[in-house]
XYZ file of C-alpha atoms in Angstrom:
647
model
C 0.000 0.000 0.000
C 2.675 2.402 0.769
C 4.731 1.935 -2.278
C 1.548 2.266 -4.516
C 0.928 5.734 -2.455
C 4.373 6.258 -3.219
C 4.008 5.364 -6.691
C 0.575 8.238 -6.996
C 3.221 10.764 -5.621
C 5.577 10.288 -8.433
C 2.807 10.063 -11.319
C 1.432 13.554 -10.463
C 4.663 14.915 -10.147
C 5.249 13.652 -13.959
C 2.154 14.665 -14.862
C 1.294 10.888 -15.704
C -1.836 11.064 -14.150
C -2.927 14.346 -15.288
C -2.738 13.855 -18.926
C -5.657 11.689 -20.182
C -5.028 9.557 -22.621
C -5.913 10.361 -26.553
C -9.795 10.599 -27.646
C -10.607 10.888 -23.404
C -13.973 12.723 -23.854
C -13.192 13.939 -20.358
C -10.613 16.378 -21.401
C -10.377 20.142 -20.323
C -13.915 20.208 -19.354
C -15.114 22.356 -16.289
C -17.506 21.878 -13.432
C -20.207 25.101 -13.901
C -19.858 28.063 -11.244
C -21.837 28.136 -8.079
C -21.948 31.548 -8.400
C -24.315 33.159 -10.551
C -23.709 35.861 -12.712
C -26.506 38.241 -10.682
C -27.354 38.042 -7.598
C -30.464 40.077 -5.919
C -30.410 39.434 -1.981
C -34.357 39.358 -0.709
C -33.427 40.912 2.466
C -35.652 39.287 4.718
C -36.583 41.056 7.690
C -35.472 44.117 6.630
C -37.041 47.064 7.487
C -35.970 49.087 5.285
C -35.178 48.826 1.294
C -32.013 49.611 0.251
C -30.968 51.155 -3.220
C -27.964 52.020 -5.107
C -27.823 54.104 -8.375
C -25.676 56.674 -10.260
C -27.463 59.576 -10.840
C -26.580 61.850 -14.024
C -25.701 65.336 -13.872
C -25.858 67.820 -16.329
C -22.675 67.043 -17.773
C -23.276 63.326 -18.195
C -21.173 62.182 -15.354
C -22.554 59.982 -12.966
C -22.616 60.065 -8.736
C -22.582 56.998 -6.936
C -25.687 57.470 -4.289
C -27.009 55.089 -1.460
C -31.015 55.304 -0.806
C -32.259 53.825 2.650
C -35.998 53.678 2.474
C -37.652 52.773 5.664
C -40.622 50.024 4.892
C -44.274 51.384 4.314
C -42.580 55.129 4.171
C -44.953 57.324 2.713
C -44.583 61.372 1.868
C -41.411 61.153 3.774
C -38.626 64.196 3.982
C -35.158 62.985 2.607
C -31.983 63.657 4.528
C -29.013 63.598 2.107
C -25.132 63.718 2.840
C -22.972 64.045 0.025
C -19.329 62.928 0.997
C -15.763 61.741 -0.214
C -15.240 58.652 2.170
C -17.168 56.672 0.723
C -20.792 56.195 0.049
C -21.313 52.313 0.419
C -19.536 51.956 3.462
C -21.783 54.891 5.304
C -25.158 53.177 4.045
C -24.318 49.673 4.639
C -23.689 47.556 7.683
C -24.387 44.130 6.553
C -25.016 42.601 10.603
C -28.450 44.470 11.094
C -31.697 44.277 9.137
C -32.383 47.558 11.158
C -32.138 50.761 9.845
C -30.797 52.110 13.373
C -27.778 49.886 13.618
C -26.860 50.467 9.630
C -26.423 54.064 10.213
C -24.644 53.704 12.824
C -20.988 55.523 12.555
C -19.388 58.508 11.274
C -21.971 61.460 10.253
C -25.061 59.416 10.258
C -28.166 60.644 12.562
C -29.336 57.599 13.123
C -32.001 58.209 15.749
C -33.508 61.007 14.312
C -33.527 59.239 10.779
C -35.350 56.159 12.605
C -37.438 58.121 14.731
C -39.143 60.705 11.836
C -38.661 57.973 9.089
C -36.659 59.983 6.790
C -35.554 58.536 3.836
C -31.522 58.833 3.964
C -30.112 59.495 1.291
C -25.676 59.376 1.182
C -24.153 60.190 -1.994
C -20.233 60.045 -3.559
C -19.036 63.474 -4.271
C -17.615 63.765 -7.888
C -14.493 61.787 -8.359
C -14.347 60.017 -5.118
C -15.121 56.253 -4.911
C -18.220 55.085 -6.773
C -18.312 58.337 -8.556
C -17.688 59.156 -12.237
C -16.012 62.367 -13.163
C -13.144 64.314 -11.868
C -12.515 65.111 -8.008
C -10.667 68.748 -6.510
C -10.596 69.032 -2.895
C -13.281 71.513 -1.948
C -14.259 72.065 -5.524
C -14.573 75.845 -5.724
C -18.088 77.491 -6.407
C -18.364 78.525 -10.279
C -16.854 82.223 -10.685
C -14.651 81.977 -7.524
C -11.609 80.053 -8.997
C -13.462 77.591 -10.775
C -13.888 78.865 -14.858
C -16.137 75.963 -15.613
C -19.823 75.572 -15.121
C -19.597 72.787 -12.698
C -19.148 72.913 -9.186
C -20.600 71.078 -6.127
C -23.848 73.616 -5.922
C -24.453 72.055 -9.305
C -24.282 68.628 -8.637
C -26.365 69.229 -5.688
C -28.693 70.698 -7.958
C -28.938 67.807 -10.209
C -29.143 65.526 -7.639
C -31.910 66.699 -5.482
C -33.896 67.305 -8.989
C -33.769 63.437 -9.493
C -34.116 62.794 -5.913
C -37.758 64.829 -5.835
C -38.411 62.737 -9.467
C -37.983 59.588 -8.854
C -38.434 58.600 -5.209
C -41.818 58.175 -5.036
C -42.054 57.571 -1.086
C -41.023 61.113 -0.757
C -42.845 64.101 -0.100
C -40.557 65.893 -2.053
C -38.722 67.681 0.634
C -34.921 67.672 1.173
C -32.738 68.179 3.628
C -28.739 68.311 3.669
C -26.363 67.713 6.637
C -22.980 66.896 7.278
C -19.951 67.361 9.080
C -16.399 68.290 8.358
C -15.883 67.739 4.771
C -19.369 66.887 4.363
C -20.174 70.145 6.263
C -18.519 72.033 3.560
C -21.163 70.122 1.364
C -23.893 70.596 3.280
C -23.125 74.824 3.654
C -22.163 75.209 -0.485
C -25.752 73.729 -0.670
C -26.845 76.864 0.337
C -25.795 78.509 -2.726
C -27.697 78.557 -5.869
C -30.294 76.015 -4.130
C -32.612 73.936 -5.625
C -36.618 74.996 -4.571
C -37.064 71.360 -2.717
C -33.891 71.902 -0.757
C -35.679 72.958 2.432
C -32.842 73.031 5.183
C -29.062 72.932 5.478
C -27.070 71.860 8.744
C -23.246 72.169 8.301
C -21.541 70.336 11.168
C -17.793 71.505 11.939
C -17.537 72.771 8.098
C -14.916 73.328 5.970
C -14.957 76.671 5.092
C -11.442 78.254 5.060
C -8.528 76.098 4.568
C -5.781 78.769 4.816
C -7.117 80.845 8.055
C -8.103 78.449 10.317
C -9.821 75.136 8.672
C -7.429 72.331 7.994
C -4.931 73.315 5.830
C -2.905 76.321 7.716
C -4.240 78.039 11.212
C -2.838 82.393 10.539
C -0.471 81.456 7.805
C 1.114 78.166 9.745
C 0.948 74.685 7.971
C -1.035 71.993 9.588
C 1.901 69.114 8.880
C 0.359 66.454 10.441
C -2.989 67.160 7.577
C -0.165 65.608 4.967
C -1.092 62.024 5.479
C -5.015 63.071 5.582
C -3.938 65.232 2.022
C -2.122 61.898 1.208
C -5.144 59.534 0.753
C -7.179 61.318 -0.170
C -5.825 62.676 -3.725
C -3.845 59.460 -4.537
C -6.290 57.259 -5.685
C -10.349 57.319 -6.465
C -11.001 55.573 -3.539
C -8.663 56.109 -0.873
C -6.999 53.417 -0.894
C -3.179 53.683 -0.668
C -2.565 53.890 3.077
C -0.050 55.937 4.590
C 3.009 54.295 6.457
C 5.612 55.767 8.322
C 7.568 52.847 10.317
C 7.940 55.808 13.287
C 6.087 55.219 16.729
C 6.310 59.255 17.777
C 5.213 61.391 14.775
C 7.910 64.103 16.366
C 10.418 62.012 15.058
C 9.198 61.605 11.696
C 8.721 64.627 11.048
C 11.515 66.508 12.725
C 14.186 63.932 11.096
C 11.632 64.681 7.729
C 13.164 67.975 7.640
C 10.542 71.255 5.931
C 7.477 69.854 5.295
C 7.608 70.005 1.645
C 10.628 67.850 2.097
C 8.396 65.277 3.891
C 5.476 65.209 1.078
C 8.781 64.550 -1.559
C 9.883 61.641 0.494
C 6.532 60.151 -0.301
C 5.839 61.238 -3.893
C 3.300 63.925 -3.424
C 4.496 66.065 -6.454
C 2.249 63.351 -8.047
C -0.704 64.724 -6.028
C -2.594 67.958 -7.393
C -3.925 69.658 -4.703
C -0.375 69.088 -2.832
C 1.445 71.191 -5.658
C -1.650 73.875 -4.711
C -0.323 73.940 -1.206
C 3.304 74.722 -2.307
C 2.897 76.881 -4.590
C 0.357 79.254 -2.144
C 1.498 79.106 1.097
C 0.271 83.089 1.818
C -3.750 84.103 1.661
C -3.590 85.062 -1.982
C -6.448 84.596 -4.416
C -6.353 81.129 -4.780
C -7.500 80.569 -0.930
C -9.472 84.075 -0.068
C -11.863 83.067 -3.573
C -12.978 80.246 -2.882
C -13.399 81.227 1.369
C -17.011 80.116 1.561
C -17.655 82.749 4.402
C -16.896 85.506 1.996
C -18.999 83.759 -0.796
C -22.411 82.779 1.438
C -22.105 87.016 2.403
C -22.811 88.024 -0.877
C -25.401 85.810 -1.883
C -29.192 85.333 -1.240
C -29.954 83.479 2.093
C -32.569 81.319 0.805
C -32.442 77.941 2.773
C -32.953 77.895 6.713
C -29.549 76.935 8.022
C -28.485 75.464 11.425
C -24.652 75.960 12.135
C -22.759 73.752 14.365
C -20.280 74.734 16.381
C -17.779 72.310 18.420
C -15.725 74.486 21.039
C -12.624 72.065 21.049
C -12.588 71.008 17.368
C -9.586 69.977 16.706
C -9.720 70.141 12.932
C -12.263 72.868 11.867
C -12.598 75.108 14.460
C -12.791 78.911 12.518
C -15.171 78.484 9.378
C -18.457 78.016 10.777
C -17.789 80.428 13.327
C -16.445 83.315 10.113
C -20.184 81.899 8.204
C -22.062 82.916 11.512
C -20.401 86.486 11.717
C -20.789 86.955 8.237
C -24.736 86.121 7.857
C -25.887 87.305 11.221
C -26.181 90.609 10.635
C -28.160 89.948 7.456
C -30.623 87.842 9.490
C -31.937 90.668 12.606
C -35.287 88.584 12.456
C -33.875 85.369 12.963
C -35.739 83.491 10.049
C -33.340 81.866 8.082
C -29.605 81.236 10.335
C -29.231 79.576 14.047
C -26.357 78.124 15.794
C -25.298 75.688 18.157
C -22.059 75.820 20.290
C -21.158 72.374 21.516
C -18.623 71.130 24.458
C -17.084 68.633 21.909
C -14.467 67.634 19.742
C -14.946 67.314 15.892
C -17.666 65.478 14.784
C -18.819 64.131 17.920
C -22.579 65.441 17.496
C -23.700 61.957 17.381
C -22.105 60.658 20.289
C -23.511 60.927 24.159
C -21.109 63.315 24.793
C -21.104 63.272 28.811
C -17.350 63.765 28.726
C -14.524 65.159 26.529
C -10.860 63.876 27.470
C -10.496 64.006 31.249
C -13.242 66.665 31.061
C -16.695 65.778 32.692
C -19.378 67.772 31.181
C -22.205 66.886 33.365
C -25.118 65.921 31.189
C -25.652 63.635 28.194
C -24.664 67.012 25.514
C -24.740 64.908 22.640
C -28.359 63.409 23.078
C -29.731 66.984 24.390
C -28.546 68.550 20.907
C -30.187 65.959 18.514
C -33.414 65.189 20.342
C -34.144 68.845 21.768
C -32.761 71.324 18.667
C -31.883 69.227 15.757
C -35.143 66.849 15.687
C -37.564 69.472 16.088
C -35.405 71.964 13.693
C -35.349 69.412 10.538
C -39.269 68.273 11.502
C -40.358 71.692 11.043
C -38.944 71.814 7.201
C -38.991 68.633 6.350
C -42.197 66.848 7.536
C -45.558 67.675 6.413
C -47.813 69.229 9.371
C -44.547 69.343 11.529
C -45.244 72.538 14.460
C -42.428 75.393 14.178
C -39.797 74.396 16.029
C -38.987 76.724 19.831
C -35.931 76.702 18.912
C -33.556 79.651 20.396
C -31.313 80.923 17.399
C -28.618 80.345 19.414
C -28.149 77.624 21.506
C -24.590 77.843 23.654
C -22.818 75.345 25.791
C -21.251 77.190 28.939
C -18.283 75.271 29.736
C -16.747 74.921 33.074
C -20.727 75.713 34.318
C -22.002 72.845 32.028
C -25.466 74.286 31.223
C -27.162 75.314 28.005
C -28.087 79.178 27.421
C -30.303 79.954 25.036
C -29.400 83.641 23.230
C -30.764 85.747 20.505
C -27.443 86.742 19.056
C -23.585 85.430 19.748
C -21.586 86.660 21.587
C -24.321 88.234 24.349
C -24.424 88.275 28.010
C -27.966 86.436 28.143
C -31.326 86.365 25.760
C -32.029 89.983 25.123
C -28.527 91.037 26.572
C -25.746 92.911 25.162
C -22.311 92.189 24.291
C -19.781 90.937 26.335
C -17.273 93.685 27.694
C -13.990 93.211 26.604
C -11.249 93.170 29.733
C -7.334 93.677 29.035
C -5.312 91.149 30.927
C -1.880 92.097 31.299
C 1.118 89.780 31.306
C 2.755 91.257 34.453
C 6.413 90.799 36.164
C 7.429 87.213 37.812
C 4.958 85.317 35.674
C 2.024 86.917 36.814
C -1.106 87.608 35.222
C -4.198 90.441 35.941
C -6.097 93.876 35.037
C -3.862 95.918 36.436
C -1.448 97.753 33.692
C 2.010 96.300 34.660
C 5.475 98.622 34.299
C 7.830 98.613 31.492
C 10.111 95.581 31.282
C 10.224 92.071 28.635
C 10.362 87.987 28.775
C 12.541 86.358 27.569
C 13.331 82.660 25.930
C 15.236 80.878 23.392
C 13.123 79.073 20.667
C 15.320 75.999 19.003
C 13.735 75.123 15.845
C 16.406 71.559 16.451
C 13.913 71.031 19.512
C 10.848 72.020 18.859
C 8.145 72.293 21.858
C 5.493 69.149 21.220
C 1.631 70.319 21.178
C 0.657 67.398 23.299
C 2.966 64.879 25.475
C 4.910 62.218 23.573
C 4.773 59.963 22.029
C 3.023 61.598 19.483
C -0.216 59.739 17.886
C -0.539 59.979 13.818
C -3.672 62.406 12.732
C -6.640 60.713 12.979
C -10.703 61.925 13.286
C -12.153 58.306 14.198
C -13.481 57.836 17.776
C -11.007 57.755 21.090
C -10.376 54.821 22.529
C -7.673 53.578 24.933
C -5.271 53.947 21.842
C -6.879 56.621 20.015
C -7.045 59.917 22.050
C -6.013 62.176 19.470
C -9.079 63.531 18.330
C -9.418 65.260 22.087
C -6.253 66.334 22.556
C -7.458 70.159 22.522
C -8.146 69.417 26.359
C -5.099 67.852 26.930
C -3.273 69.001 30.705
C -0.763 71.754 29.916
C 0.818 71.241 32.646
C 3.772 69.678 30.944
C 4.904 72.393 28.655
C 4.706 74.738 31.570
C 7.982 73.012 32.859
C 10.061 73.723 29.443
C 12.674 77.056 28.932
C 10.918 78.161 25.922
C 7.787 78.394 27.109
C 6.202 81.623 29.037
C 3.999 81.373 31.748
C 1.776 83.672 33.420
C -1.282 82.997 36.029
C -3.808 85.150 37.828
C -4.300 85.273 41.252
C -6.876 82.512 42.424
C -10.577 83.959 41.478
C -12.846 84.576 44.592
C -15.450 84.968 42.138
C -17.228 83.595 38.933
C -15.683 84.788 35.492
C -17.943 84.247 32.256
C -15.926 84.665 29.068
C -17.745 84.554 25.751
C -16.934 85.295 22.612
C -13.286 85.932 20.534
C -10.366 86.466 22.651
C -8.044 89.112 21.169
C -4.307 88.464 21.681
C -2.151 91.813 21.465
C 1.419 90.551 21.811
C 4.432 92.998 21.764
C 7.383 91.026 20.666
C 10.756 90.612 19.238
C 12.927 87.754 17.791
C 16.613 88.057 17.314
C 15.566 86.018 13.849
C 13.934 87.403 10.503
C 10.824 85.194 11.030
C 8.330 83.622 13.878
C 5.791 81.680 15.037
C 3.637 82.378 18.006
C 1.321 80.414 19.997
C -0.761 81.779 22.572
C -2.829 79.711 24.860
C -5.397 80.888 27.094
C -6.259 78.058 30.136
C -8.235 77.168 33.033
C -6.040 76.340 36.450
C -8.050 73.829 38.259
C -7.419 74.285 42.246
C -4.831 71.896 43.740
C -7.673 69.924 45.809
C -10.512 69.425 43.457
C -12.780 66.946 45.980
C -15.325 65.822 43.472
C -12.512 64.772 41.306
C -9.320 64.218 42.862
C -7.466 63.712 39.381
C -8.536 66.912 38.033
C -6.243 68.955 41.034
C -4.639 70.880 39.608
C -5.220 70.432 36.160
C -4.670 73.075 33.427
C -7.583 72.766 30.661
C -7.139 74.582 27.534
C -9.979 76.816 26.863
C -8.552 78.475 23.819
C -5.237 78.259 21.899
C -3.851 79.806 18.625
C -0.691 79.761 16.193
C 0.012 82.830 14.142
C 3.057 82.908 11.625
C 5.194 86.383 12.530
C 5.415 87.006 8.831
C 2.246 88.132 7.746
C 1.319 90.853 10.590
C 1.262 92.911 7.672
C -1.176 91.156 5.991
C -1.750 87.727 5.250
C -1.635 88.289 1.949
C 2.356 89.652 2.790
C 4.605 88.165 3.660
C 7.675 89.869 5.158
C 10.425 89.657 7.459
C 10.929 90.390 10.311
C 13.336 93.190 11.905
C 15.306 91.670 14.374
C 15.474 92.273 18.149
C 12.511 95.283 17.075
C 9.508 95.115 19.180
C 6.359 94.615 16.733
C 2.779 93.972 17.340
C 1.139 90.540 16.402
C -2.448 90.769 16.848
C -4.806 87.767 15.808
C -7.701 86.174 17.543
C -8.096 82.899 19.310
C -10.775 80.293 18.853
C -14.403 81.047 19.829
C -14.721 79.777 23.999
C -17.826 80.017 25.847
C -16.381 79.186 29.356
C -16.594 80.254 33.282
C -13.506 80.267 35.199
C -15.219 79.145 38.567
C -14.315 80.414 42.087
C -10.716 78.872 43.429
C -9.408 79.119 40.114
C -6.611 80.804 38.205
C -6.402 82.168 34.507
C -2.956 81.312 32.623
C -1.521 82.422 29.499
C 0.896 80.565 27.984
C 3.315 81.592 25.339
C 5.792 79.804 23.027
C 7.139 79.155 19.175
C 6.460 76.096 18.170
C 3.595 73.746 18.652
C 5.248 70.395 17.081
C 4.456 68.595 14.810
C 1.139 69.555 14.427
C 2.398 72.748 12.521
C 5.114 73.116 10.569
C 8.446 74.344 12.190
C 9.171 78.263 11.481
C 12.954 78.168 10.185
C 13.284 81.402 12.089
C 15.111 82.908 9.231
C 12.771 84.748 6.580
C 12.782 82.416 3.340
C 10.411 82.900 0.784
C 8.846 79.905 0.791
C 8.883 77.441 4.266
C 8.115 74.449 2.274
C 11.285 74.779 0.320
C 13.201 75.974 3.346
C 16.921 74.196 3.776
C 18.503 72.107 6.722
C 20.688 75.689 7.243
C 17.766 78.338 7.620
C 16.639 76.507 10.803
C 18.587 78.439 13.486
C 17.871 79.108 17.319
C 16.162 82.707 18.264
C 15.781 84.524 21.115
C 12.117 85.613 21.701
C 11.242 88.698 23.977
C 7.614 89.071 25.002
C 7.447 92.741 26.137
C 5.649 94.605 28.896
C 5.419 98.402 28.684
C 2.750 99.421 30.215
C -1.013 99.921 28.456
C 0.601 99.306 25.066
C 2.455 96.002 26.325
C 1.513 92.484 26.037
C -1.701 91.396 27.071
C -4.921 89.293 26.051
C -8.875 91.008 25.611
C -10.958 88.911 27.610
C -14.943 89.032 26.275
C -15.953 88.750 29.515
C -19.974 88.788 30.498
C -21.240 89.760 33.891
């Protein structure tokens, strides 16, 4: 037996067996597929149908697009996110039969959807995954750097025309809403609208890549937005990962050297909206056209929009914010524009949102926003008979008192208030902090560009917007403990005396810093933070803790204009003046305000060479030289911060 086994070994290996013989009718014939050549799943127990189509736009190309019906829906409102990650994978979670569960992840409402029995609707922007046609990162409006007659408006357009055609559940109603990327959807919606688009909610919107959105905060580059830049312009659909082999992003991208040599290590000349970045890395033409706060202030405001605000957004933190200033004043009835300002990080609207980082904020925020403002606001437009929703036009988060106000305008002091009243806090001799106008005198540090200071402790974790987990805490890091870079040389500090009373801050702080640098160019980053009492007896871990309330990076160069940049005189005292983030925060009895001060906030932004070149991308190992930075006190025209602070 074993030497015939043997003997079957050998035969197949000399292909003795597998050769049949002359006039075999058995040869080269196969066994028919199991798998048929279409296959239509019943979906038993669904309750919901789903469909998938490509819709045509008025160019011929045609846009991948996801339709979740729920079963029996009748004269139903649509709900429709347009987005570049990825259509499918949004509108499909193949373990449920329940529409709930399937929506279930990034920028889906999925209790609201369930609960009014919207139809959802989730559709591939042009050029991105199952989409025809070409794709530009935030695809200009037509006439605002884009010659052609397409744009995003357009294929809005289009597709809200078929929608209201050929959905026959519908009631021919539409809403749009989105967040981050699909925020900057949802708000260019707004422009040239079609009549069934009803209401607009842009979540944490792009609006402004160069002032304060993703790209560059005041004229510094947002480095660690290269491997975000990465995939999504390499291929259609996303799909060529980013690798570094580094456990610390510090190290990769202080050994990377500029950032422009970084995004040549990894073949980014290939990339077209890369070579866009290099070649305009001041607020020319190319970014203030296509700035969609500028663009929604000169046209009609047709659709009722709902802005959403996230007060530690760590990605988009300054466009919906520049939309709300822009349109508010054209709005003194409050009839087509409210706002929400959120305790959260980006995108996390759909979350519980009890806490944020180490941060409890008392209540279930995220619930309270969708059930009691966001439910009743899209009912109102988008379901027949729905009541008009009591719906404040501005709805603000207080941290640090954790309680909702309800206002008529932002900033104000309460419903039917004024305007905050804006305080000067001085930086003041031997670190201290106050109102009082301090004498003449300066700070001083040296900023190594060799060792830059790190925004957040090390090691550093890669960009990332999913949701935090034990490994993942990125996306909160704006509430990170400061308490670390208070220790380094090349960092200023300077606290108040402990508060015996309530402070209320709301609004835009204004930072009015009096500096010099012994360079020709600088960065600096001003952070404005909450000194929790050494004994906090609620939460022992939170003693002493210093939470960022607001924090900001402007690039020395373009205090002339953004627009122009220039270099610096050295060892000359100049003013930089720029704001900081939106806050809406109390500083509670027993504790202190700080201000801290630096010039580089690594590797989030790119490092300053300190040394004026004309471009930083293309700047060499040998412009990168040490400085020494002077922050300067003289008296009412010295360095200090404008507190907006309400009574």
């Amino acid at each position: 037996m074993q030497a015939l086994w043997r003997l079957g070994i050998v035969a197949l290996a000399t292909g003795v067996l597998a050769t049949p013989a002359a006039g075999d009718e058995r040869t080269y014939k196969n066994l028919p597929s199991e798998i048929p050549a279409h296959f239509a799943p019943t979906n038993a127990g669904f309750d919901f149908e789903r469909r998938t189509l490509d819709i045509p736009m008025r160019d011929g190309v045609k846009l991948h697009t996801v339709i979740l019906v729920p079963k029996g829906a009748k004269h139903a409102g649509m709900l429709l996110t347009r987005t570049p990650y990825g259509a499918d994978g949004m509108g499909h979670r193949g373990d449920s039969p329940h529409l709930g569960p399937t929506l279930r992840g990034y920028d889906n409402p999925a209790d609201i959807v369930v609960q009014d029995g919207y139809i959802r609707v989730i559709q591939d922007i042009r050029g991105k995954h199952g989409s025809e046609g070409d794709f530009v990162m935030n695809r200009p409006p037509v006439g605002h750097g884009n010659p052609t007659p397409i744009d995003e408006s357009s294929d809005i357009y289009d597709t809200i025309d078929w929608l209201v055609k050929h959905v026959p559940e519908s009631n021919g109603k539409v809403g749009i809403i989105g967040i981050s990327y699909d925020g900057f959807e949802a708000m260019i919606a707004t422009i040239r609208p079609h009549p069934a688009l009803k209401v607009a909610v842009p979540i944490n919107p792009m609006i402004d890549g160069w002032m304060g959105d993703d790209w560059f905060h005041r004229g510094a580059f947002r480095q660690q937005m290269i491997p975000y830049i990465y995939g999504m312009v390499n291929s259609r659909g996303s799909d060529i990962g980013w690798t570094s082999g580094y456990r610390d992003d510090y190290d990769l991208y202080l050994r990377g050297g500029s950032a422009g040599d970084i995004g040549r290590a990894y073949g980014m000349e290939a990339l077209g909206f890369w070579r866009k970045i290099l070649q305009h890395p001041a607020y020319d033409t190319f970014w203030s056209e296509q700035a969609l706060d500028r663009i929604a202030a000169k046209e009609p405001m047709i659709v009722p929009t709902m802005l959403v605000h996230s007060l530690w957004d760590q990605e988009d933190n300054y466009g919906d914010m520049a939309v709300y200033r822009a349109l508010a004043p054209r709005d003194p009835a409050h009839e087509k524009l409210w706002l929400v300002l959120g305790p959260w990080r980006h995108a996390k609207t759909w979350e519980k949102g009890n806490t944020i980082g180490a941060i409890d904020l008392g209540s279930d925020t995220g619930t309270t926003f969708r059930q009691e403002m966001l439910r009743p606001f899209l009912a109102q437009y988008l379901k027949d008979g729905a009541p008009k929703a009591d719906i404040a036009p501005v709805n603000a988060f207080v941290t640090g008192e954790n309680v909702w106000r309800k206002l008529d305008t932002w900033p104000s002091t309460s419903r039917g208030g004024g305007a905050p009243v804006m305080h000067r806090w001085y930086v003041q001799p031997d670190g201290g902090l106050g109102e009082a106008v301090p004498s003449s005198g300066a700070d001083e540090y040296v900023s190594d560009p060799a060792k830059p200071v790190p925004y957040r402790v090390r090691p550093i974790q890669p960009w990332s917007h999913g949701v935090p987990d034990q490994t993942d805490s990125w996306p909160e890091w704006l509430v990170d403990d400061q308490r670390q870079f208070a220790t380094r040389t090349d960092v200023l500090t300077y606290v108040s005396p402990v508060l015996d009373a309530p402070m209320g801050v709301s609004g835009e702080p204004l930072v009015h810093l009096l500096a010099s640098t012994s360079g020709t160019d600088s960065d600096w980053v001003v952070k404005l933070i909450d000194v929790y009492p050494d004994d906090v007896e609620e939460k022992p871990s939170m003693g002493g803790y210093q939470l960022p309330v607001a924090m900001e990076i402007f690039r020395g160069r373009y205090r002339e204009g953004y627009d122009k940049p220039m270099a610096l005189t050295p060892d000359k005292p100049l003013d930089f003046r720029f704001p900081l983030p939106t806050v809406n925060h109390v500083f509670q009895p027993g504790h202190r305000v700080m201000v801290q001060i630096q010039s580089s906030w690594f590797p989030l932004y790119d490092r300053n060479p300190q040394t004026f070149v004309p471009n930083i991308f293309n700047a060499k190992p040998a412009d990168y030289r040490k400085a020494t930075q002077r922050i300067v006190r003289d008296g009412a025209g010295g360095t200090y911060l404008e507190l907006p602070v309400t009574p």
